[in-house]
Short mmCIF file of C-alpha atoms and ligand atoms in Angstrom, two decimals:
data_model
loop_
_atom_site.label_atom_id
_atom_site.label_comp_id
_atom_site.label_asym_id
_atom_site.label_seq_id
_atom_site.Cartn_x
_atom_site.Cartn_y
_atom_site.Cartn_z
CA MET A 1 -146.91 11.99 -96.82
CA VAL A 2 -149.93 9.93 -95.50
CA ASN A 3 -153.43 11.14 -96.20
CA ALA A 4 -155.80 8.56 -94.69
CA ASN A 5 -155.31 7.46 -90.91
CA SER A 6 -154.57 4.05 -89.85
CA SER A 7 -157.63 3.05 -87.72
CA SER A 8 -159.99 3.83 -90.96
CA VAL A 9 -158.55 1.62 -93.26
CA LYS A 10 -160.81 -1.15 -92.96
CA SER A 11 -163.79 1.02 -93.11
CA ASP A 12 -162.69 3.04 -95.96
CA PHE A 13 -161.37 0.23 -97.99
CA LYS A 14 -163.59 -2.79 -96.42
CA ASN A 15 -164.54 -3.96 -99.95
CA ALA A 16 -161.20 -3.34 -101.88
CA SER A 17 -160.13 -7.10 -100.88
CA GLN A 18 -163.61 -8.50 -102.24
CA ASP A 19 -163.54 -6.17 -105.23
CA LEU A 20 -159.87 -7.38 -106.47
CA LEU A 21 -160.77 -10.95 -105.75
CA TYR A 22 -163.88 -10.59 -108.01
CA TRP A 23 -161.70 -9.16 -110.75
CA TYR A 24 -158.96 -11.65 -110.24
CA ASP A 25 -161.41 -14.43 -110.86
CA LYS A 26 -162.12 -13.30 -114.17
CA MET A 27 -158.68 -11.67 -115.33
CA ALA A 28 -156.06 -13.67 -113.63
CA ARG A 29 -152.88 -14.22 -115.74
CA ARG A 30 -152.18 -17.79 -116.41
CA LEU A 31 -148.70 -18.35 -115.55
CA PRO A 32 -146.76 -21.66 -115.36
CA TRP A 33 -146.09 -21.56 -111.69
CA ARG A 34 -149.81 -20.65 -110.93
CA LEU A 35 -152.80 -22.41 -110.18
CA SER A 36 -155.92 -20.70 -111.37
CA PRO A 37 -158.26 -19.26 -108.94
CA ASP A 38 -161.19 -22.00 -109.74
CA ASN A 39 -158.58 -24.70 -108.83
CA ARG A 40 -157.63 -22.88 -105.44
CA LYS A 41 -161.12 -22.50 -104.51
CA LYS A 42 -161.41 -26.23 -104.84
CA GLY A 43 -158.85 -26.32 -102.19
CA GLU A 44 -155.79 -27.21 -104.22
CA LEU A 45 -152.58 -25.49 -103.49
CA PRO A 46 -149.51 -24.94 -105.96
CA ASP A 47 -146.38 -26.84 -105.56
CA PRO A 48 -144.33 -24.81 -103.19
CA TYR A 49 -141.17 -25.57 -104.97
CA HIS A 50 -142.76 -23.67 -108.13
CA VAL A 51 -143.74 -20.72 -106.24
CA TRP A 52 -140.49 -20.47 -104.43
CA LEU A 53 -138.36 -21.00 -107.90
CA SER A 54 -140.55 -18.23 -109.77
CA GLU A 55 -140.43 -15.71 -106.79
CA ILE A 56 -136.65 -15.91 -106.91
CA MET A 57 -136.75 -15.69 -110.53
CA LEU A 58 -138.96 -12.46 -110.53
CA GLN A 59 -137.17 -10.34 -108.41
CA GLN A 60 -135.90 -7.69 -110.51
CA THR A 61 -137.25 -8.93 -113.88
CA THR A 62 -140.36 -9.38 -115.78
CA VAL A 63 -142.72 -12.34 -116.29
CA PRO A 64 -142.11 -12.51 -119.83
CA HIS A 65 -138.25 -12.79 -119.24
CA ALA A 66 -138.39 -15.01 -116.41
CA THR A 67 -140.99 -17.58 -117.74
CA PRO A 68 -138.69 -19.29 -120.11
CA TYR A 69 -136.02 -19.73 -117.48
CA PHE A 70 -138.66 -21.37 -114.97
CA LEU A 71 -139.50 -23.74 -117.74
CA LYS A 72 -136.13 -24.85 -118.55
CA PHE A 73 -135.34 -25.19 -114.76
CA LEU A 74 -138.02 -27.12 -114.29
CA ASP A 75 -137.24 -29.29 -117.43
CA LEU A 76 -133.78 -30.00 -116.11
CA TRP A 77 -134.66 -29.93 -112.39
CA PRO A 78 -138.10 -31.11 -111.77
CA THR A 79 -137.92 -31.48 -108.00
CA VAL A 80 -136.13 -29.28 -105.34
CA GLN A 81 -133.92 -32.33 -104.96
CA ASP A 82 -133.03 -32.54 -108.68
CA LEU A 83 -131.74 -28.89 -108.05
CA ALA A 84 -129.91 -29.59 -105.03
CA ALA A 85 -128.25 -32.42 -106.67
CA ALA A 86 -127.08 -30.11 -109.61
CA GLU A 87 -123.57 -28.89 -110.41
CA ASN A 88 -123.28 -25.56 -109.22
CA GLU A 89 -121.69 -24.58 -112.77
CA ASP A 90 -124.83 -25.63 -114.39
CA VAL A 91 -127.30 -23.84 -112.14
CA MET A 92 -125.14 -20.80 -112.99
CA ARG A 93 -125.03 -21.13 -116.43
CA GLU A 94 -128.77 -22.02 -116.90
CA TRP A 95 -129.20 -18.71 -114.75
CA ALA A 96 -126.95 -16.32 -116.93
CA GLY A 97 -129.00 -13.51 -118.44
CA LEU A 98 -131.33 -13.58 -115.21
CA GLY A 99 -128.84 -11.28 -113.54
CA TYR A 100 -128.10 -10.91 -110.01
CA TYR A 101 -125.84 -13.88 -109.85
CA ALA A 102 -125.70 -13.83 -105.88
CA ARG A 103 -129.28 -14.89 -106.18
CA ALA A 104 -128.49 -17.92 -108.26
CA ARG A 105 -125.95 -19.02 -105.95
CA ASN A 106 -128.33 -18.49 -102.89
CA LEU A 107 -130.92 -20.48 -104.78
CA HIS A 108 -128.87 -23.69 -105.32
CA LYS A 109 -127.94 -23.10 -101.37
CA CYS A 110 -131.33 -22.81 -100.72
CA ALA A 111 -132.31 -26.02 -102.49
CA LYS A 112 -129.62 -28.00 -100.82
CA VAL A 113 -131.36 -27.29 -97.38
CA LEU A 114 -134.85 -27.31 -98.87
CA ALA A 115 -134.03 -31.17 -100.11
CA GLY A 116 -132.67 -32.02 -96.76
CA LEU A 117 -135.98 -31.04 -94.88
CA ASP A 118 -139.03 -33.38 -94.36
CA LYS A 119 -141.49 -31.02 -95.76
CA PHE A 120 -141.38 -27.36 -97.49
CA PRO A 121 -141.65 -24.99 -94.63
CA ASN A 122 -145.05 -23.47 -94.33
CA THR A 123 -144.67 -20.76 -91.73
CA ILE A 124 -143.23 -17.13 -92.08
CA GLU A 125 -140.59 -17.74 -89.45
CA GLU A 126 -139.21 -21.20 -90.96
CA LEU A 127 -139.34 -19.68 -94.62
CA LEU A 128 -137.32 -16.74 -93.04
CA LYS A 129 -134.62 -19.10 -92.11
CA LEU A 130 -133.89 -20.26 -95.68
CA PRO A 131 -130.85 -18.89 -97.50
CA GLY A 132 -131.84 -15.75 -100.05
CA VAL A 133 -135.54 -15.71 -98.38
CA GLY A 134 -136.27 -12.24 -96.83
CA PRO A 135 -139.43 -10.81 -95.89
CA TYR A 136 -140.64 -10.13 -99.30
CA THR A 137 -140.21 -13.80 -100.61
CA SER A 138 -141.31 -15.39 -97.54
CA ALA A 139 -144.68 -13.46 -97.54
CA ALA A 140 -144.95 -14.48 -101.14
CA VAL A 141 -144.27 -18.27 -100.76
CA GLY A 142 -146.15 -18.20 -97.74
CA SER A 143 -149.33 -16.84 -99.05
CA ILE A 144 -149.36 -18.01 -102.54
CA ALA A 145 -148.08 -21.66 -101.47
CA PHE A 146 -149.78 -22.18 -98.19
CA ASP A 147 -152.36 -19.31 -97.96
CA LEU A 148 -150.77 -17.80 -94.70
CA PRO A 149 -152.69 -14.72 -93.80
CA VAL A 150 -150.03 -12.08 -95.02
CA ALA A 151 -149.24 -9.97 -98.05
CA PRO A 152 -145.86 -9.81 -99.99
CA VAL A 153 -145.23 -5.89 -100.88
CA ASP A 154 -142.70 -5.36 -103.77
CA GLY A 155 -142.32 -2.11 -105.49
CA ASN A 156 -145.53 -2.69 -107.65
CA ILE A 157 -147.53 -3.58 -104.85
CA GLU A 158 -145.99 -0.31 -103.11
CA ARG A 159 -147.16 1.52 -106.00
CA VAL A 160 -150.73 0.39 -106.02
CA ILE A 161 -151.46 0.92 -102.43
CA SER A 162 -149.58 4.26 -102.48
CA ARG A 163 -152.42 5.08 -104.93
CA LEU A 164 -155.33 3.51 -103.36
CA MET A 165 -154.59 4.93 -100.20
CA THR A 166 -152.90 8.24 -101.10
CA ILE A 167 -149.73 7.19 -98.87
CA SER A 168 -146.69 8.85 -100.75
CA GLY A 169 -143.22 10.07 -99.80
CA ASP A 170 -142.28 13.65 -99.23
CA GLY A 171 -139.56 13.49 -101.58
CA SER A 172 -136.85 12.43 -99.06
CA ALA A 173 -135.28 9.01 -98.48
CA ALA A 174 -136.26 9.26 -94.87
CA GLY A 175 -140.27 9.90 -95.74
CA TRP A 176 -140.19 7.47 -98.50
CA ALA A 177 -138.80 4.45 -95.89
CA GLU A 178 -141.34 5.77 -93.15
CA ASP A 179 -144.23 5.27 -95.80
CA LYS A 180 -143.23 2.18 -97.05
CA LYS A 181 -143.63 0.46 -93.52
CA GLU A 182 -147.01 2.29 -93.42
CA ILE A 183 -147.86 0.67 -96.94
CA THR A 184 -146.78 -2.81 -95.48
CA ALA A 185 -148.82 -2.52 -92.47
CA ARG A 186 -152.14 -1.36 -94.00
CA VAL A 187 -151.92 -3.94 -96.87
CA GLN A 188 -151.77 -6.78 -94.02
CA GLU A 189 -155.27 -5.24 -92.94
CA LEU A 190 -156.49 -5.97 -96.18
CA VAL A 191 -155.53 -9.99 -96.67
CA PRO A 192 -158.56 -11.81 -96.95
CA ALA A 193 -159.03 -15.49 -96.35
CA ARG A 194 -157.97 -16.12 -100.05
CA SER A 195 -154.67 -14.68 -99.26
CA GLY A 196 -152.91 -16.38 -101.85
CA ASP A 197 -154.98 -15.07 -104.84
CA PHE A 198 -154.97 -11.83 -102.95
CA ALA A 199 -151.10 -11.66 -103.33
CA GLN A 200 -151.57 -12.77 -106.97
CA ALA A 201 -153.99 -10.34 -107.75
CA MET A 202 -152.15 -7.31 -106.26
CA MET A 203 -148.97 -8.42 -108.58
CA ASP A 204 -151.43 -8.44 -111.56
CA LEU A 205 -153.17 -5.46 -111.11
CA GLY A 206 -149.69 -3.79 -110.49
CA ALA A 207 -148.23 -5.43 -113.89
CA THR A 208 -151.37 -4.93 -116.03
CA VAL A 209 -153.46 -2.02 -115.06
CA CYS A 210 -151.90 0.05 -112.46
CA THR A 211 -148.59 0.65 -114.12
CA PRO A 212 -146.09 3.33 -113.12
CA LYS A 213 -146.52 5.89 -115.89
CA THR A 214 -150.18 5.24 -117.28
CA PRO A 215 -152.43 3.30 -114.98
CA ASN A 216 -155.38 2.23 -116.73
CA CYS A 217 -158.12 3.26 -114.01
CA MET A 218 -161.29 2.83 -116.24
CA ILE A 219 -160.81 -0.91 -115.99
CA CYS A 220 -159.21 -1.05 -112.58
CA PRO A 221 -161.61 -2.86 -109.64
CA TRP A 222 -160.65 -0.18 -107.14
CA VAL A 223 -161.56 2.83 -109.38
CA GLU A 224 -164.31 3.65 -106.94
CA SER A 225 -162.24 3.27 -103.53
CA CYS A 226 -158.89 4.71 -105.09
CA LEU A 227 -158.04 8.02 -103.32
CA ALA A 228 -155.30 9.30 -105.83
CA LYS A 229 -157.96 8.56 -108.78
CA LYS A 230 -160.31 10.65 -106.68
CA GLU A 231 -157.54 13.39 -106.47
CA GLY A 232 -157.12 13.12 -110.28
CA ASN A 233 -153.47 12.50 -110.07
CA PRO A 234 -152.57 8.81 -109.50
CA GLU A 235 -149.28 9.13 -111.63
CA ASP A 236 -147.89 11.29 -108.95
CA TYR A 237 -148.03 8.61 -106.28
CA PRO A 238 -145.67 7.36 -104.99
CA ALA A 239 -143.57 10.53 -104.76
CA LYS A 240 -140.09 8.67 -104.45
CA PRO A 241 -136.91 10.18 -103.74
CA LYS A 242 -134.94 11.08 -106.90
CA ARG A 243 -132.04 8.60 -107.56
CA LYS A 244 -128.41 9.92 -107.71
CA PRO A 245 -127.02 9.43 -111.17
CA GLN A 246 -125.05 6.20 -111.22
CA PRO A 247 -121.11 6.32 -110.98
CA ILE A 248 -119.44 5.36 -114.37
CA ARG A 249 -116.59 2.44 -113.96
CA LYS A 250 -114.16 2.08 -116.99
CA GLY A 251 -112.24 -1.17 -117.76
CA LEU A 252 -110.92 -3.16 -120.50
CA ALA A 253 -112.13 -6.40 -121.88
CA PHE A 254 -109.50 -8.85 -123.68
CA LEU A 255 -110.76 -11.34 -126.06
CA ALA A 256 -107.96 -13.90 -126.68
CA ILE A 257 -108.76 -15.98 -129.87
CA CYS A 258 -107.00 -18.90 -130.98
CA ASP A 259 -108.32 -21.65 -133.29
CA GLY A 260 -111.47 -20.43 -133.39
CA GLN A 261 -111.81 -20.13 -129.52
CA VAL A 262 -112.05 -17.46 -127.04
CA LEU A 263 -110.40 -17.64 -123.68
CA LEU A 264 -112.78 -17.07 -120.92
CA GLN A 265 -112.07 -17.01 -116.83
CA ARG A 266 -114.38 -18.05 -114.14
CA ARG A 267 -114.55 -15.23 -111.57
CA PRO A 268 -114.03 -15.79 -107.79
CA ASP A 269 -117.03 -17.49 -106.35
CA SER A 270 -117.63 -14.42 -103.96
CA GLY A 271 -118.58 -10.80 -105.08
CA LEU A 272 -119.95 -9.43 -108.18
CA LEU A 273 -120.96 -12.22 -111.07
CA GLY A 274 -119.25 -14.75 -108.56
CA GLY A 275 -118.36 -17.96 -110.10
CA MET A 276 -119.52 -16.92 -113.75
CA LEU A 277 -117.37 -17.42 -116.82
CA MET A 278 -116.13 -14.05 -118.30
CA PRO A 279 -113.78 -12.51 -120.84
CA LEU A 280 -110.36 -11.40 -119.32
CA SER A 281 -110.47 -7.98 -118.14
CA SER A 282 -108.63 -5.18 -116.19
CA ASP A 283 -110.03 -4.02 -112.93
CA TRP A 284 -113.03 -1.65 -113.26
CA ALA A 285 -112.74 1.70 -111.45
CA GLU A 286 -114.08 5.32 -111.65
CA GLY A 287 -112.09 8.03 -113.25
CA ARG A 288 -108.95 6.34 -114.17
CA GLU A 289 -107.12 5.97 -117.37
CA TYR A 290 -106.00 2.70 -118.73
CA VAL A 291 -103.00 1.93 -120.95
CA VAL A 292 -103.85 -0.94 -123.18
CA LEU A 293 -100.09 -2.68 -123.12
CA GLU A 294 -100.04 -2.18 -119.30
CA GLU A 295 -103.39 -3.99 -118.64
CA ALA A 296 -103.37 -6.62 -121.36
CA PRO A 297 -102.96 -10.40 -119.64
CA ILE A 298 -100.21 -11.01 -122.51
CA GLY A 299 -98.11 -9.19 -125.29
CA ALA A 300 -100.17 -9.21 -128.42
CA ASP A 301 -101.52 -7.38 -131.54
CA TRP A 302 -104.57 -6.14 -129.32
CA LYS A 303 -107.29 -4.31 -131.64
CA HIS A 304 -110.12 -2.14 -130.24
CA VAL A 305 -113.46 -3.47 -131.57
CA GLY A 306 -115.83 -1.10 -129.58
CA GLN A 307 -117.34 -0.70 -126.21
CA ALA A 308 -119.88 -2.70 -124.30
CA ARG A 309 -121.66 -0.69 -121.89
CA HIS A 310 -123.94 -2.50 -119.13
CA VAL A 311 -125.89 -0.84 -115.68
CA PHE A 312 -125.31 -2.81 -112.55
CA THR A 313 -127.22 -1.70 -109.57
CA HIS A 314 -124.79 0.63 -108.21
CA PHE A 315 -122.83 1.56 -111.15
CA ALA A 316 -122.53 1.77 -114.90
CA LEU A 317 -119.81 0.06 -116.82
CA HIS A 318 -118.23 1.29 -120.10
CA TRP A 319 -115.95 -1.68 -121.18
CA ASP A 320 -113.59 -1.22 -123.95
CA VAL A 321 -113.24 -4.19 -125.99
CA TYR A 322 -109.98 -5.76 -127.44
CA VAL A 323 -109.39 -8.26 -129.28
CA ALA A 324 -106.26 -10.46 -130.45
CA ASN A 325 -105.83 -13.54 -132.72
CA LEU A 326 -103.23 -15.68 -131.62
CA GLU A 327 -101.22 -17.97 -133.38
CA GLN A 328 -100.81 -20.33 -129.88
CA LYS A 329 -102.62 -20.92 -126.97
CA PRO A 330 -100.78 -18.76 -124.46
CA ASP A 331 -100.23 -20.00 -120.69
CA LEU A 332 -103.10 -18.40 -119.17
CA GLU A 333 -105.53 -19.97 -116.59
CA GLY A 334 -109.08 -20.15 -118.17
CA GLU A 335 -111.28 -22.23 -120.31
CA TRP A 336 -111.19 -21.94 -124.11
CA ILE A 337 -114.75 -22.21 -125.80
CA LYS A 338 -115.41 -22.35 -129.42
CA LEU A 339 -116.65 -18.90 -130.31
CA GLU A 340 -119.99 -20.09 -131.88
CA TYR A 341 -120.87 -21.88 -128.69
CA ALA A 342 -119.52 -18.97 -126.35
CA MET A 343 -122.87 -17.48 -126.06
CA GLU A 344 -124.47 -20.60 -124.32
CA ALA A 345 -121.56 -21.14 -121.89
CA GLY A 346 -123.40 -19.43 -118.90
CA ILE A 347 -121.76 -15.95 -119.44
CA PRO A 348 -123.47 -13.02 -117.99
CA THR A 349 -125.02 -10.36 -120.17
CA VAL A 350 -122.04 -8.17 -120.07
CA GLY A 351 -119.60 -10.68 -120.94
CA LYS A 352 -122.08 -11.75 -123.83
CA LYS A 353 -122.28 -7.74 -124.83
CA ALA A 354 -118.44 -7.94 -125.27
CA LEU A 355 -118.43 -11.04 -127.20
CA LYS A 356 -120.88 -9.60 -129.48
CA LEU A 357 -118.30 -7.40 -130.77
CA VAL A 358 -116.14 -10.13 -132.02
S1 LIG B 401 -157.83 3.42 -109.79
FE1 LIG B 401 -156.15 3.89 -110.95
S2 LIG B 401 -154.50 4.52 -109.83
FE2 LIG B 401 -156.12 3.60 -108.36
S3 LIG B 401 -155.28 1.62 -108.10
FE3 LIG B 401 -156.81 1.63 -109.65
S4 LIG B 401 -155.45 1.59 -111.70
FE4 LIG B 401 -154.23 2.47 -109.84
#
């Protein structure tokens, strides 16, 4: 639980913000959506569209993975008005591979709202009204794009501050939930005038120095003030509650192939992988056995070619993949896509895993 007390934060860590900014001025990562500290010090601010787009993409993924998607989106849709005017299917196709497809739907919905406004919202209250924008994204966009005096707190920043101030969970879900609130409150006390650079510096520190398993304290700007380092056990922070093992759902994928084309069906707009093209499938459920003939969309000579495995947020999928080469296209709903183009058709990663088995 908490070792430091709240009223002493400012005095205990009074140099922490400046130490971090001094480090960031020299070590800031160059990222395509980011302005250098030198430019920001001259009073420039980044394009809020770039900041918002990057923050939505970076949720649950890494900078190297998200960067090509960010560049592709800007190439296709240089302004938020362009993105708002795009076809939803095109947005979903370009998003494929970033996961969490509800986020892509919200991104497009949000672009349409933004395109109808006179200016990009520049207060936390206004940002929070946007579709898909919660406390973290509003604080990230608010600080980075507008230098609002707030600090975003995600898992990486929680870890770094947990170590700096030795705020840790007691191993229970309730204890960690309380301490996360404590961390969020304490970070706000550290926010300096250069709040955008401070937010990005914390992100860089968490990504490059204060990493989960092997924090590199010797090159850390907070090595003098960090309480976990003084204790000698930074890796022990934070003590999060253990996750329960994920349930496994099983199902069958059916790749109907005819004339070098595979049949894909678009999923309903709402729900998991909503609006995405996917191979034909049985339902996915825990603990039931499947009989191929009963689940198959048509009678054919279905051959088992392997199992695609994928981990979603709340469950893991074991998807047995069957292929049938058909002489004629059956009367089934869907889109026939040439096999060599199927991987580029905007299919989510789990669908690609099944297709790779062909
Ligand atoms: S001194 Fe070590 S544990 Fe503390 S913030 Fe820096 S890298 Fe993390």
